[in-house]
Amino acid sequence: NERCGLNKYIKNDIYINLLVKEINKRSNNKKIKILDLCCNVGRSLNSLKKLGYINLYGVDINKLAIKKMKKVFKKLKKAKVVHSSAESFLLNFKDNFYDILFSSGASVELIPSTFDLIKEISRVTKSFVILFINENGHAYPRFWRYEFRKNNMSLIFNKKYESNTLLVFKKNNQNER
């Protein structure tokens, strides 16, 4: 439906391609558990599916986007995608479940700073968090790098692309603290 604007999120753009490439670079195992936080219609998940990843998860607050995903990306039928706010979803998930958690764009940036987003992301992630965000451009500012460091994650890669930054955080081992 053109009215809801979802069609512009079906085709990959340069940012999604860079994000997917970075996720693929961080894994040599196609069976790892990968979560797309605020997945919208699932174009990133679809790209990962095409690369052979099989344990794909997604969450989005937009019910229409998830409905569209099931029609447009038929290969994602086995992906575990749920309709929920990111906040509720994260609070109700177990520690270290996902090998990689990723997100792209404003959806994750617009989660109010009253919710301890980075603590919860770090808690449910076993290995890597990969974000493609505008670090400074939103109403709910966060000190992304500092907050991840405070939550036992190290920034291992970052690259600026126009106003967006690709950030890759790796969970520290217990003995690295």
Short mmCIF file of C-alpha atoms in Angstrom, two decimals, residues 48-113:
data_model
loop_
_atom_site.label_atom_id
_atom_site.label_comp_id
_atom_site.label_asym_id
_atom_site.label_seq_id
_atom_site.Cartn_x
_atom_site.Cartn_y
_atom_site.Cartn_z
CA LEU A 48 20.55 -12.41 4.98
CA LYS A 49 18.22 -15.24 3.95
CA LYS A 50 19.60 -15.01 0.40
CA LEU A 51 23.10 -15.38 1.88
CA GLY A 52 22.03 -18.65 3.54
CA TYR A 53 21.30 -17.59 7.13
CA ILE A 54 18.55 -19.72 8.63
CA ASN A 55 17.91 -18.52 12.20
CA LEU A 56 16.48 -15.10 11.49
CA TYR A 57 14.39 -13.11 13.94
CA GLY A 58 12.69 -9.76 13.68
CA VAL A 59 10.53 -7.44 15.72
CA ASP A 60 8.63 -4.36 14.66
CA ILE A 61 5.86 -2.27 16.12
CA ASN A 62 4.30 -1.77 12.68
CA LYS A 63 1.79 -4.57 12.06
CA LEU A 64 1.30 -3.49 8.41
CA ALA A 65 5.03 -3.82 7.74
CA ILE A 66 5.08 -7.39 9.05
CA LYS A 67 2.01 -8.25 6.99
CA LYS A 68 3.69 -6.80 3.88
CA MET A 69 6.89 -8.75 4.66
CA LYS A 70 5.00 -12.03 4.50
CA LYS A 71 3.60 -11.14 1.07
CA VAL A 72 6.71 -9.60 -0.51
CA PHE A 73 9.51 -11.77 0.94
CA LYS A 74 8.04 -15.26 0.76
CA LYS A 75 11.37 -16.87 1.68
CA LEU A 76 11.06 -15.26 5.13
CA LYS A 77 8.08 -17.44 6.08
CA LYS A 78 10.29 -19.41 8.50
CA ALA A 79 11.81 -16.29 10.04
CA LYS A 80 10.52 -15.67 13.54
CA VAL A 81 9.07 -12.17 13.24
CA VAL A 82 6.82 -10.67 15.88
CA HIS A 83 4.69 -7.59 16.24
CA SER A 84 5.81 -5.76 19.39
CA SER A 85 7.47 -2.62 20.59
CA ALA A 86 11.23 -3.03 20.83
CA GLU A 87 11.02 -2.19 24.52
CA SER A 88 8.51 -4.95 25.42
CA PHE A 89 10.27 -7.45 23.21
CA LEU A 90 13.70 -6.87 24.74
CA LEU A 91 12.44 -6.88 28.33
CA ASN A 92 10.84 -10.29 27.80
CA PHE A 93 13.79 -12.02 26.17
CA LYS A 94 16.50 -14.12 27.78
CA ASP A 95 20.14 -13.17 28.19
CA ASN A 96 22.67 -13.87 25.44
CA PHE A 97 20.13 -15.44 23.09
CA TYR A 98 21.11 -13.70 19.85
CA ASP A 99 24.55 -14.05 18.35
CA ILE A 100 24.10 -10.81 16.39
CA LEU A 101 21.58 -8.05 16.96
CA PHE A 102 21.34 -5.32 14.36
CA SER A 103 19.24 -2.32 13.52
CA SER A 104 19.15 0.36 10.88
CA GLY A 105 17.71 3.82 11.00
CA ALA A 106 15.41 5.99 12.98
CA SER A 107 13.17 3.35 14.57
CA VAL A 108 15.74 2.38 17.19
CA GLU A 109 16.97 5.96 17.51
CA LEU A 110 13.46 7.15 18.42
CA ILE A 111 13.01 4.86 21.41
CA PRO A 112 12.70 7.22 24.39
CA SER A 113 15.82 7.59 26.50
#
